[in-house]
C-alpha positions as semicolon CSV with decimal commas, in nm:
position;residue;x (nm);y (nm);z (nm)
1;M;-0,943;-0,799;-1,212
2;F;-0,705;-0,653;-0,949
3;T;-0,430;-0,600;-1,206
4;N;-0,654;-0,356;-1,395
5;L;-0,729;-0,141;-1,088
6;R;-0,526;0,135;-0,931
7;L;-0,315;0,044;-0,633
8;W;-0,523;0,252;-0,391
9;A;-0,837;0,075;-0,519
10;N;-0,672;-0,265;-0,473
11;N;-0,560;-0,162;-0,126
12;L;-0,906;-0,032;-0,043
13;I;-1,073;-0,351;-0,170
14;G;-0,826;-0,571;0,019
15;V;-0,850;-0,374;0,342
16;G;-1,228;-0,343;0,307
17;A;-1,262;-0,716;0,249
18;A;-1,035;-0,789;0,544
19;I;-1,228;-0,551;0,769
20;L;-1,560;-0,692;0,650
21;L;-1,437;-1,043;0,713
22;A;-1,299;-0,945;1,054
23;V;-1,620;-0,765;1,154
24;S;-1,835;-1,051;1,026
25;V;-1,624;-1,316;1,200
26;L;-1,605;-1,118;1,524
27;T;-1,978;-1,046;1,515
28;F;-2,054;-1,409;1,435
29;F;-1,836;-1,543;1,717
30;N;-1,962;-1,273;1,955
31;L;-2,316;-1,381;1,878
32;R;-2,210;-1,740;1,922
33;G;-2,056;-1,640;2,251
34;L;-2,374;-1,454;2,343
35;D;-2,573;-1,767;2,261
36;N;-2,342;-1,968;2,486
37;V;-2,377;-1,707;2,759
38;L;-2,754;-1,722;2,729
39;L;-2,737;-2,100;2,729
40;E;-2,527;-2,094;3,044
41;A;-2,759;-1,836;3,200
42;E;-3,059;-2,054;3,124
43;R;-2,881;-2,358;3,263
44;T;-2,776;-2,171;3,576
45;E;-3,126;-2,037;3,631
46;L;-3,283;-2,381;3,595
47;Q;-3,018;-2,529;3,824
48;Q;-3,114;-2,266;4,079
49;Y;-3,478;-2,368;4,042
50;F;-3,375;-2,731;4,086
51;E;-3,183;-2,637;4,399
52;A;-3,485;-2,434;4,515
53;I;-3,703;-2,745;4,487
54;Q;-3,443;-2,941;4,682
55;D;-3,439;-2,661;4,942
56;D;-3,820;-2,672;4,966
57;V;-3,805;-3,050;5,006
58;A;-3,534;-3,011;5,269
59;A;-3,746;-2,751;5,447
60;E;-4,044;-2,988;5,447
61;T;-3,833;-3,273;5,579
62;R;-3,675;-3,044;5,842
63;L;-4,026;-2,941;5,951
64;A;-4,133;-3,305;5,963
65;G;-3,822;-3,395;6,161
66;A;-3,874;-3,102;6,397
67;M;-4,235;-3,201;6,471
68;S;-4,129;-3,563;6,517
69;A;-3,853;-3,457;6,757
70;L;-4,102;-3,240;6,951
71;V;-4,348;-3,524;6,995
72;A;-4,074;-3,778;7,074
73;N;-3,948;-3,563;7,361
74;I;-4,285;-3,505;7,538
75;P;-4,262;-3,706;7,867
76;E;-4,630;-3,803;7,870
77;V;-4,604;-3,930;7,515
78;Q;-4,295;-4,132;7,612
79;Q;-4,473;-4,281;7,916
80;H;-4,792;-4,379;7,736
81;F;-4,601;-4,509;7,434
82;A;-4,396;-4,721;7,671
83;A;-4,717;-4,842;7,834
84;G;-4,869;-4,920;7,492
85;D;-5,156;-4,679;7,562
86;R;-5,273;-4,626;7,205
87;D;-5,605;-4,463;7,313
88;W;-5,440;-4,193;7,519
89;L;-5,201;-4,109;7,244
90;Q;-5,485;-4,091;6,993
91;A;-5,699;-3,878;7,222
92;Q;-5,417;-3,635;7,297
93;L;-5,247;-3,610;6,960
94;L;-5,524;-3,644;6,702
95;P;-5,664;-3,286;6,746
96;P;-5,321;-3,121;6,703
97;F;-5,258;-3,339;6,394
98;K;-5,581;-3,215;6,235
99;V;-5,456;-2,860;6,280
100;L;-5,118;-2,949;6,132
101;E;-5,286;-3,128;5,843
102;R;-5,513;-2,836;5,769
103;D;-5,273;-2,549;5,814
104;Y;-4,918;-2,686;5,762
105;G;-4,948;-2,964;5,506
106;A;-4,889;-3,260;5,735
107;V;-5,030;-3,576;5,577
108;Q;-4,886;-3,848;5,803
109;F;-4,837;-3,889;6,180
110;Q;-4,760;-4,232;6,324
111;F;-4,567;-4,435;6,582
112;H;-4,362;-4,749;6,513
113;T;-4,222;-5,021;6,725
114;P;-3,895;-5,184;6,627
115;P;-3,801;-5,269;6,369
116;A;-4,085;-5,110;6,164
117;T;-4,425;-5,221;6,291
118;S;-4,706;-4,964;6,283
119;F;-4,822;-4,890;6,641
120;L;-5,053;-4,595;6,574
121;R;-5,148;-4,407;6,255
122;L;-5,314;-4,082;6,348
123;H;-5,393;-4,019;5,980
124;K;-5,556;-4,366;5,969
125;V;-5,633;-4,461;6,326
126;E;-5,821;-4,774;6,229
127;K;-5,512;-4,930;6,066
128;Y;-5,217;-5,043;6,272
129;G;-5,008;-5,345;6,354
130;D;-4,874;-5,404;5,999
131;D;-4,506;-5,463;5,933
132;L;-4,338;-5,190;5,720
133;S;-3,987;-5,336;5,718
134;S;-3,991;-5,436;5,351
135;F;-4,028;-5,083;5,215
136;R;-3,995;-4,829;5,502
137;H;-3,622;-4,838;5,534
138;S;-3,603;-4,498;5,703
139;V;-3,802;-4,639;5,997
140;V;-3,580;-4,948;6,012
141;D;-3,267;-4,731;6,002
142;T;-3,401;-4,502;6,276
143;N;-3,483;-4,792;6,507
144;T;-3,160;-4,972;6,423
145;K;-2,915;-4,683;6,432
146;L;-3,115;-4,491;6,697
147;K;-3,063;-4,171;6,498
148;P;-3,317;-3,941;6,330
149;Q;-3,373;-3,989;5,956
150;R;-3,534;-3,737;5,723
151;G;-3,582;-3,704;5,348
152;L;-3,789;-3,842;5,062
153;E;-3,915;-4,200;5,074
154;S;-4,200;-4,403;4,929
155;G;-4,461;-4,554;5,157
156;V;-4,813;-4,692;5,158
157;A;-4,952;-4,350;5,069
158;G;-4,683;-4,293;4,808
159;L;-4,378;-4,070;4,800
160;G;-4,348;-3,829;5,087
161;A;-4,115;-3,591;5,270
162;R;-4,065;-3,765;5,600
163;G;-3,894;-3,705;5,932
164;V;-3,847;-4,006;6,164
165;V;-3,710;-3,965;6,522
166;P;-3,638;-4,244;6,777
167;V;-3,841;-4,236;7,104
168;F;-3,681;-4,315;7,443
169;D;-3,824;-4,351;7,790
170;Q;-3,568;-4,314;8,066
171;G;-3,296;-4,424;7,825
172;R;-3,486;-4,723;7,697
173;H;-3,558;-4,727;7,325
174;L;-3,929;-4,762;7,260
175;G;-3,959;-4,715;6,883
176;S;-4,000;-4,413;6,655
177;V;-4,238;-4,134;6,569
178;E;-4,284;-4,001;6,213
179;F;-4,435;-3,699;6,044
180;G;-4,491;-3,695;5,668
181;M;-4,539;-3,368;5,479
182;S;-4,726;-3,311;5,154
183;F;-4,511;-3,390;4,848
184;G;-4,712;-3,435;4,531
185;P;-4,896;-3,233;4,266
186;D;-4,988;-2,970;4,523
187;F;-4,621;-2,924;4,614
188;F;-4,521;-2,869;4,251
189;A;-4,824;-2,647;4,185
190;A;-4,723;-2,429;4,477
191;F;-4,366;-2,414;4,346
192;K;-4,489;-2,310;4,001
193;K;-4,705;-2,042;4,155
194;A;-4,414;-1,910;4,361
195;H;-4,146;-1,918;4,086
196;G;-4,335;-1,924;3,756
197;V;-4,161;-2,236;3,617
198;E;-4,283;-2,579;3,521
199;A;-4,164;-2,876;3,727
200;G;-4,218;-3,250;3,744
201;L;-4,090;-3,561;3,919
202;H;-4,047;-3,901;3,755
203;V;-3,979;-4,200;3,977
204;V;-3,779;-4,495;3,850
205;R;-3,901;-4,835;3,972
206;D;-3,757;-5,161;3,843
207;G;-3,599;-4,978;3,547
208;A;-3,927;-4,817;3,439
209;I;-3,989;-4,445;3,456
210;E;-4,320;-4,339;3,614
211;T;-4,443;-3,981;3,635
212;F;-4,510;-3,888;3,996
213;A;-4,626;-3,528;3,948
214;M;-4,628;-3,265;3,669
215;T;-4,734;-2,901;3,656
216;K;-4,788;-2,911;3,279
217;G;-4,947;-3,213;3,115
218;D;-4,891;-3,569;3,221
219;K;-4,583;-3,660;3,014
220;P;-4,216;-3,579;3,069
221;F;-4,064;-3,284;2,886
222;L;-3,763;-3,491;2,779
223;D;-3,744;-3,825;2,607
224;T;-3,684;-4,151;2,791
225;A;-3,315;-4,172;2,695
226;S;-3,247;-3,826;2,837
227;L;-3,434;-3,909;3,159
228;Q;-3,237;-4,232;3,195
229;A;-2,909;-4,045;3,142
230;A;-3,010;-3,794;3,411
231;F;-3,102;-4,081;3,646
232;D;-2,761;-4,235;3,581
233;G;-2,595;-3,917;3,707
234;T;-2,553;-3,695;3,397
235;P;-2,763;-3,375;3,423
236;Q;-2,955;-3,303;3,100
237;Y;-3,014;-2,962;2,949
238;K;-3,206;-2,919;2,626
239;R;-3,402;-2,663;2,431
240;V;-3,739;-2,795;2,319
241;E;-4,067;-2,664;2,188
242;I;-4,379;-2,754;2,388
243;D;-4,719;-2,662;2,245
244;G;-4,550;-2,415;2,009
245;L;-4,369;-2,240;2,292
246;P;-3,983;-2,244;2,297
247;M;-3,873;-2,378;2,632
248;V;-3,556;-2,493;2,804
249;V;-3,560;-2,806;3,023
250;Y;-3,318;-2,912;3,293
251;A;-3,328;-3,262;3,442
252;E;-3,122;-3,402;3,729
253;R;-3,134;-3,702;3,955
254;L;-3,322;-3,668;4,286
255;E;-3,208;-3,879;4,583
256;D;-3,396;-4,018;4,879
257;Y;-3,320;-3,974;5,250
258;A;-3,022;-4,214;5,231
259;G;-2,866;-4,060;4,915
260;A;-2,983;-4,339;4,685
261;P;-3,126;-4,251;4,339
262;L;-3,499;-4,199;4,367
263;G;-3,605;-4,042;4,035
264;V;-3,553;-3,755;3,794
265;L;-3,664;-3,401;3,867
266;E;-3,745;-3,183;3,560
267;V;-3,756;-2,803;3,561
268;A;-3,873;-2,615;3,249
269;K;-3,908;-2,247;3,163
270;D;-4,001;-2,058;2,847
271;R;-3,720;-1,884;2,654
272;L;-3,911;-1,580;2,534
273;H;-3,719;-1,341;2,758
274;Y;-3,381;-1,482;2,651
275;L;-3,484;-1,484;2,285
276;D;-3,581;-1,119;2,313
277;V;-3,245;-1,038;2,475
278;E;-3,062;-1,235;2,205
279;A;-3,253;-1,057;1,925
280;R;-3,172;-0,712;2,068
281;A;-2,808;-0,805;2,121
282;T;-2,784;-0,944;1,765
283;Q;-2,931;-0,626;1,620
284;Q;-2,694;-0,409;1,823
285;A;-2,394;-0,626;1,729
286;W;-2,461;-0,603;1,355
287;L;-2,530;-0,228;1,383
288;I;-2,203;-0,170;1,570
289;G;-2,023;-0,395;1,317
290;A;-2,163;-0,193;1,027
291;L;-2,056;0,135;1,190
292;M;-1,709;-0,003;1,259
293;L;-1,686;-0,125;0,898
294;L;-1,785;0,219;0,767
295;F;-1,539;0,397;0,996
296;S;-1,260;0,153;0,906
297;L;-1,330;0,195;0,533
298;M;-1,305;0,573;0,569
299;I;-0,965;0,534;0,740
300;A;-0,860;0,283;0,471
301;I;-0,960;0,527;0,195
302;L;-0,754;0,807;0,348
303;T;-0,457;0,575;0,398
304;A;-0,486;0,434;0,045
305;R;-0,495;0,779;-0,114
306;V;-0,188;0,896;0,078
307;L;-0,005;0,579;-0,021
308;A;-0,119;0,613;-0,383
309;R;0,013;0,971;-0,405
310;R;0,354;0,857;-0,279
311;I;0,362;0,564;-0,520
312;L;0,256;0,787;-0,812
313;R;0,542;1,024;-0,733
314;V;0,789;0,735;-0,746
315;S;0,620;0,602;-1,061
316;D;0,647;0,939;-1,235
317;G;1,019;0,951;-1,155
318;L;1,070;0,599;-1,290
319;N;0,874;0,686;-1,604
320;R;1,108;0,983;-1,663
321;V;1,408;0,755;-1,625
322;A;1,247;0,492;-1,852
323;G;1,179;0,765;-2,110
324;G;1,547;0,867;-2,106
325;N;1,513;1,180;-1,891
326;L;1,796;1,150;-1,637
327;T;1,778;1,506;-1,502
328;G;1,517;1,519;-1,227
329;E;1,547;1,387;-0,870
330;I;1,261;1,188;-0,713
331;E;1,182;1,386;-0,400
332;L;0,997;1,172;-0,146
333;Q;1,017;1,239;0,226
334;G;0,995;0,967;0,488
335;R;1,172;0,651;0,598
336;D;0,933;0,388;0,461
337;E;0,992;0,143;0,175
338;L;0,875;0,393;-0,087
339;A;1,127;0,649;0,034
340;E;1,399;0,382;0,017
341;L;1,284;0,293;-0,335
342;A;1,305;0,660;-0,436
343;Q;1,659;0,679;-0,296
344;V;1,763;0,363;-0,481
345;T;1,608;0,501;-0,802
346;N;1,798;0,830;-0,761
347;R;2,125;0,638;-0,717
348;M;2,043;0,437;-1,029
349;R;1,966;0,760;-1,220
350;H;2,300;0,910;-1,116
351;R;2,487;0,603;-1,237
352;L;2,294;0,596;-1,565
353;H;2,361;0,967;-1,607
354;G;2,737;0,918;-1,575
355;L;2,732;0,609;-1,795
356;V;2,531;0,769;-2,074
357;S;2,748;1,084;-2,060
358;Q;3,064;0,875;-2,104
359;V;2,911;0,662;-2,382
360;E;2,784;0,972;-2,559
361;A;3,128;1,134;-2,548
362;D;3,292;0,813;-2,672
363;A;3,033;0,780;-2,949
364;A;3,106;1,134;-3,064
365;S;3,480;1,060;-3,069
366;V;3,424;0,739;-3,266
367;L;3,201;0,922;-3,512
368;T;3,466;1,192;-3,567
369;A;3,742;0,935;-3,612
370;A;3,529;0,733;-3,853
371;R;3,462;1,040;-4,063
372;E;3,836;1,123;-4,075
373;I;3,914;0,763;-4,174
374;S;3,652;0,781;-4,447
375;Q;3,795;1,105;-4,583
376;A;4,152;0,970;-4,575
377;V;4,049;0,648;-4,746
378;D;3,863;0,841;-5,014
379;G;4,177;1,046;-5,083
380;Q;4,391;0,733;-5,091
381;A;4,147;0,566;-5,330
382;A;4,175;0,864;-5,564
383;T;4,556;0,853;-5,543
384;S;4,559;0,478;-5,610
385;S;4,337;0,526;-5,914
386;Q;4,563;0,799;-6,044
387;M;4,872;0,583;-5,984
388;S;4,709;0,291;-6,163
389;T;4,637;0,514;-6,462
390;S;4,995;0,640;-6,465
391;V;5,135;0,288;-6,446
392;S;4,904;0,179;-6,726
393;E;5,036;0,463;-6,940
394;I;5,395;0,364;-6,855
395;T;5,317;0,005;-6,947
396;S;5,179;0,116;-7,283
397;T;5,485;0,331;-7,342
398;M;5,720;0,048;-7,256
399;E;5,532;-0,185;-7,486
400;E;5,570;0,066;-7,763
401;L;5,938;0,093;-7,664
402;S;5,976;-0,281;-7,687
403;A;5,801;-0,286;-8,023
404;S;6,029;-0,020;-8,157
405;S;6,344;-0,165;-8,009
406;G;6,429;-0,306;-8,358
407;Q;6,447;0,046;-8,488
408;I;6,675;0,173;-8,211
409;A;6,980;0,104;-8,415
410;E;6,848;0,323;-8,693
411;Y;6,745;0,597;-8,454
412;S;7,041;0,585;-8,222
413;G;7,070;0,962;-8,252
414;S;6,742;0,999;-8,067
415;V;6,823;0,735;-7,805
416;V;6,986;0,987;-7,577
417;E;6,678;1,207;-7,576
418;V;6,450;0,909;-7,531
419;A;6,676;0,777;-7,250
420;R;6,664;1,118;-7,084
421;R;6,283;1,128;-7,098
422;T;6,274;0,772;-6,972
423;Y;6,500;0,869;-6,683
424;D;6,280;1,168;-6,592
425;G;5,962;0,959;-6,614
426;S;6,115;0,680;-6,408
427;R;6,234;0,926;-6,147
428;Q;5,888;1,084;-6,128
429;G;5,733;0,739;-6,107
430;S;5,970;0,649;-5,826
431;E;5,880;0,968;-5,638
432;A;5,508;0,898;-5,692
433;M;5,557;0,545;-5,571
434;Q;5,741;0,673;-5,261
435;Q;5,449;0,907;-5,197
436;L;5,211;0,609;-5,241
437;V;5,414;0,410;-4,990
438;G;5,396;0,706;-4,747
439;K;5,020;0,735;-4,796
440;M;4,979;0,361;-4,744
441;E;5,177;0,389;-4,422
442;E;4,950;0,673;-4,308
443;I;4,647;0,462;-4,400
444;R;4,789;0,172;-4,200
445;R;4,856;0,395;-3,896
446;D;4,507;0,549;-3,923
447;N;4,356;0,203;-3,957
448;Q;4,546;0,082;-3,647
449;H;4,429;0,392;-3,458
450;S;4,070;0,328;-3,570
451;L;4,099;-0,036;-3,467
452;K;4,231;0,073;-3,125
453;E;3,942;0,321;-3,086
454;I;3,693;0,050;-3,181
455;V;3,846;-0,192;-2,927
456;D;3,832;0,083;-2,661
457;L;3,468;0,141;-2,753
458;G;3,405;-0,233;-2,708
459;S;3,569;-0,217;-2,363
460;K;3,350;0,077;-2,266
461;S;3,041;-0,106;-2,387
462;K;3,146;-0,393;-2,159
463;E;3,167;-0,141;-1,875
464;I;2,810;-0,047;-1,964
465;S;2,717;-0,417;-1,934
466;R;2,883;-0,429;-1,591
467;I;2,687;-0,122;-1,484
468;M;2,370;-0,292;-1,610
469;E;2,463;-0,588;-1,388
470;I;2,498;-0,349;-1,095
471;I;2,151;-0,210;-1,175
472;D;2,016;-0,567;-1,192
473;T;2,178;-0,635;-0,854
474;V;2,009;-0,322;-0,713
475;A;1,677;-0,442;-0,857
476;D;1,731;-0,787;-0,702
477;Q;1,810;-0,623;-0,368
478;T;1,491;-0,419;-0,406
479;K;1,300;-0,744;-0,462
480;L;1,465;-0,889;-0,152
481;I;1,367;-0,578;0,045
482;A;1,009;-0,617;-0,084
483;F;1,014;-0,985;0,013
484;N;1,144;-0,900;0,363
485;A;0,875;-0,629;0,391
486;A;0,611;-0,887;0,293
487;L;0,744;-1,123;0,564
488;E;0,735;-0,844;0,822
489;A;0,381;-0,753;0,709
490;A;0,272;-1,116;0,736
491;S;0,420;-1,145;1,089
492;A;0,238;-0,821;1,185
493;G;-0,099;-0,986;1,127
494;E;-0,395;-0,771;1,042
495;A;-0,201;-0,448;1,097
496;G;0,056;-0,546;0,837
497;K;-0,165;-0,650;0,549
498;R;-0,156;-0,304;0,395
499;F;0,222;-0,302;0,405
500;G;0,215;-0,646;0,243
501;V;0,033;-0,490;-0,052
502;V;0,294;-0,210;-0,063
503;A;0,573;-0,469;-0,063
504;A;0,413;-0,650;-0,356
505;E;0,392;-0,322;-0,551
506;I;0,755;-0,245;-0,476
507;R;0,851;-0,585;-0,609
508;R;0,653;-0,517;-0,924
509;L;0,838;-0,185;-0,968
510;A;1,168;-0,370;-0,921
511;D;1,061;-0,612;-1,193
512;S;0,993;-0,312;-1,420
513;V;1,341;-0,176;-1,349
514;T;1,484;-0,520;-1,432
515;E;1,298;-0,522;-1,763
516;S;1,429;-0,171;-1,846
517;T;1,787;-0,272;-1,767
518;S;1,739;-0,584;-1,979
519;E;1,633;-0,365;-2,271
520;I;1,937;-0,139;-2,224
521;A;2,159;-0,448;-2,199
522;R;2,010;-0,576;-2,524
523;K;2,089;-0,243;-2,696
524;V;2,441;-0,247;-2,558
525;G;2,475;-0,606;-2,682
526;E;2,376;-0,492;-3,030
527;I;2,639;-0,217;-3,010
528;Q;2,898;-0,472;-2,900
529;E;2,807;-0,696;-3,193
530;S;2,845;-0,400;-3,433
531;I;3,180;-0,314;-3,276
532;S;3,292;-0,676;-3,313
533;R;3,200;-0,665;-3,680
534;L;3,393;-0,337;-3,713
535;V;3,695;-0,498;-3,547
536;I;3,681;-0,795;-3,784
537;T;3,635;-0,568;-4,086
538;S;3,919;-0,337;-3,972
539;E;4,147;-0,636;-3,921
540;K;4,066;-0,751;-4,275
541;G;4,134;-0,397;-4,402
542;S;4,461;-0,395;-4,208
543;V;4,563;-0,717;-4,383
544;G;4,475;-0,561;-4,720
545;I;4,672;-0,247;-4,634
546;D;4,974;-0,457;-4,535
547;Q;4,950;-0,640;-4,867
548;G;4,923;-0,302;-5,043
549;M;5,232;-0,188;-4,853
550;E;5,424;-0,493;-4,971
551;A;5,311;-0,443;-5,333
552;S;5,399;-0,071;-5,314
553;S;5,740;-0,157;-5,176
554;R;5,802;-0,397;-5,460
555;T;5,680;-0,135;-5,708
556;A;5,908;0,126;-5,552
557;S;6,195;-0,117;-5,580
558;F;6,113;-0,182;-5,944
559;L;6,086;0,190;-6,013
560;Q;6,420;0,247;-5,841
561;D;6,571;-0,015;-6,066
562;L;6,403;0,157;-6,360
563;V;6,558;0,491;-6,261
564;Q;6,894;0,328;-6,231
565;A;6,852;0,163;-6,574
566;A;6,744;0,494;-6,729
567;S;7,049;0,660;-6,579
568;E;7,272;0,397;-6,723
569;A;7,089;0,430;-7,057
570;T;7,161;0,803;-7,058
571;S;7,529;0,756;-6,982
572;S;7,565;0,488;-7,238
573;A;7,346;0,633;-7,511
574;Q;7,642;0,609;-7,747
575;Q;7,651;0,237;-7,694
576;I;7,278;0,184;-7,765
577;S;7,337;0,080;-8,118
578;L;7,578;-0,182;-7,997
579;S;7,344;-0,298;-7,719
580;T;7,013;-0,302;-7,909
581;Q;6,954;-0,662;-7,834
582;Q;7,024;-0,612;-7,465
583;Q;6,790;-0,310;-7,454
584;R;6,515;-0,514;-7,619
585;T;6,554;-0,777;-7,348
586;A;6,555;-0,512;-7,073
587;S;6,246;-0,347;-7,224
588;S;6,063;-0,679;-7,212
589;Q;6,155;-0,717;-6,848
590;V;6,031;-0,365;-6,776
591;V;5,701;-0,441;-6,946
592;V;5,656;-0,749;-6,732
593;A;5,742;-0,552;-6,420
594;L;5,501;-0,275;-6,511
595;R;5,225;-0,527;-6,566
596;E;5,290;-0,660;-6,219
597;I;5,275;-0,303;-6,091
598;V;4,936;-0,259;-6,264
599;T;4,809;-0,577;-6,098
600;A;4,939;-0,467;-5,756
601;S;4,788;-0,121;-5,804
602;S;4,455;-0,283;-5,888
603;D;4,471;-0,494;-5,569
604;T;4,565;-0,186;-5,372
605;A;4,265;0,001;-5,515
606;K;4,034;-0,286;-5,417
607;S;4,175;-0,287;-5,063
608;V;4,134;0,086;-5,037
609;R;3,774;0,061;-5,157
610;R;3,709;-0,210;-4,893
611;I;3,866;0,013;-4,627
612;S;3,637;0,290;-4,748
613;E;3,333;0,066;-4,715
614;V;3,439;-0,037;-4,362
615;A;3,492;0,326;-4,271
616;Q;3,144;0,411;-4,400
617;E;2,992;0,124;-4,198
618;M;3,181;0,245;-3,894
619;T;3,050;0,595;-3,953
620;Q;2,694;0,464;-3,979
621;L;2,730;0,258;-3,659
622;S;2,876;0,556;-3,477
623;A;2,585;0,771;-3,599
624;N;2,336;0,507;-3,478
625;L;2,511;0,495;-3,141
626;K;2,493;0,874;-3,122
627;I;2,119;0,863;-3,201
628;Q;2,064;0,603;-2,924
629;M;2,255;0,818;-2,676
630;D;2,052;1,124;-2,780
631;H;1,744;0,952;-2,637
632;F;1,878;1,026;-2,290
633;T;1,841;1,370;-2,135
634;L;2,139;1,468;-1,921
635;N;2,057;1,827;-1,819
636;E;1,755;2,046;-1,769
637;M;1,840;2,278;-2,062
638;T;1,804;1,991;-2,308
639;A;1,511;1,834;-2,123
640;A;1,280;2,129;-2,188
641;P;1,330;2,143;-2,570
642;D;1,293;1,764;-2,588
643;S;0,967;1,787;-2,398
644;A;0,852;2,064;-2,631
645;D;0,947;1,853;-2,936
646;A;0,764;1,555;-2,792
647;A;0,458;1,769;-2,728
648;A;0,479;1,903;-3,084
649;R;0,504;1,551;-3,222
650;T;0,208;1,450;-3,006
651;D;0,005;1,745;-3,139
């Protein structure tokens, strides 16, 4: 699909897709990050509520410890406790306890004797004297270590926030006094009212989880496995749905006064506020992403159009070069890859311009030489035909002379005249043969010159091939530049993707240049093949001409002998009658020689005709080469008429 679109459209689609992907990914991860932030905010808020509950418990135990310390340091209380005066203590302390119970949440107030025997329970005055050592370890620790103890601990009345302080009388340890504050459903209900969150405490006894108090329902918010994990020391945080309401629950271990695991404290809060914040943030994020995508696409469109105009300018210049127009420069300002490509293309155009100019001039020279060779060969062929006719006539005459040699004795009076005519004809034949030899020598020299011109043309065509190799090297370097640009674009990340597309297009243009040079190289190869055939044909013609030269030389020698014989016949005409038999023999020899001359003349005519055919082929090849060179435009004056002719042909 992308190969059928314009480059700016491909660039726009690629950049748009990259921007869309980047915006989508960034928005997605930002929303994921927002969700994590909200999750951490919810966790932090619930942890703060957990710490608030611990602070409230610590405040209750501090209050219990403070009231215990106050009572333990009243001298009268110390004296009557030391005296074992339970009635006085009850009479004096029971009214204040009722006030504390009513107004300050005190639920327990009692005295112990070591190690943990109940001496007086002001919250249950009728019950005392029982041993609490098996389960009231805070009392045992206070009476053993003689230091105050405060915190959460289970007792007869259940779990409570207690403060236990040792009692002394004049330095003698008497026992301990304890206050226990309210810590149950009322405590958690008050916390929910104050903070607006759900809370609950689950006590673990003998590996079983028991719910101590809950503000919502009577079952834990989390499952048993999560509660056990929290009791083992790993805080739990989960999002759940309770009665159709999305909530977040935090659970952490709660410790008693001595730091030992006591149970699991749960804190839960609805997520409606956070969900509303998340929905608004999500909407804003996608809106901002869409606006950024639109703005980025507008910038990408402007960038793509500017890039497309520069590429089209380079493409137009390359199309002119591919169409054979080597006149116009590709003018492209800048220092980017496209400007470098335009400079490389201009250098290639200059080299092609010089190459085509030289080839065109050489082709014109070859065409002219071929035409001259053709004309010379045609003239030589006519001369050879005429010579062959003359020799044939001489042969016929000599045959007649041989036939009539028996009558020479009777016509000895006319021998002198006949000898004279024979001498003149032989002399003329010798001169004609000398002219033939001269013409054959000229043909041989012209043929050697033509062969040299053809070889030079082959050398120049090889220079064209070398220039094509230089162009291929330039194209390969352009590909390497495009590859390096692609590497630089890839290392630049998102900012370099557009230049990666430009590098790919440059490489495609380099491939087009390589294809064009391959086509030119193929044409030059065809020319070289034609030149090779011309060389072979010319060499064959040269061999034929050399053979013709040898035959002409022999013919000239024979004619020279004939002239000499005719001269002797003239001088010895008076002796003809006596030498009839000798003349008959000589005439026979002349006839044989003339027949050989006829055969040699025929061979010479065939060679000349072959040379003529080769010259015509050379002329045709030169004309074809000239036509191929005419496809290139080397100056503006010829470019305009060619464009007009092309437009006319198009119309």
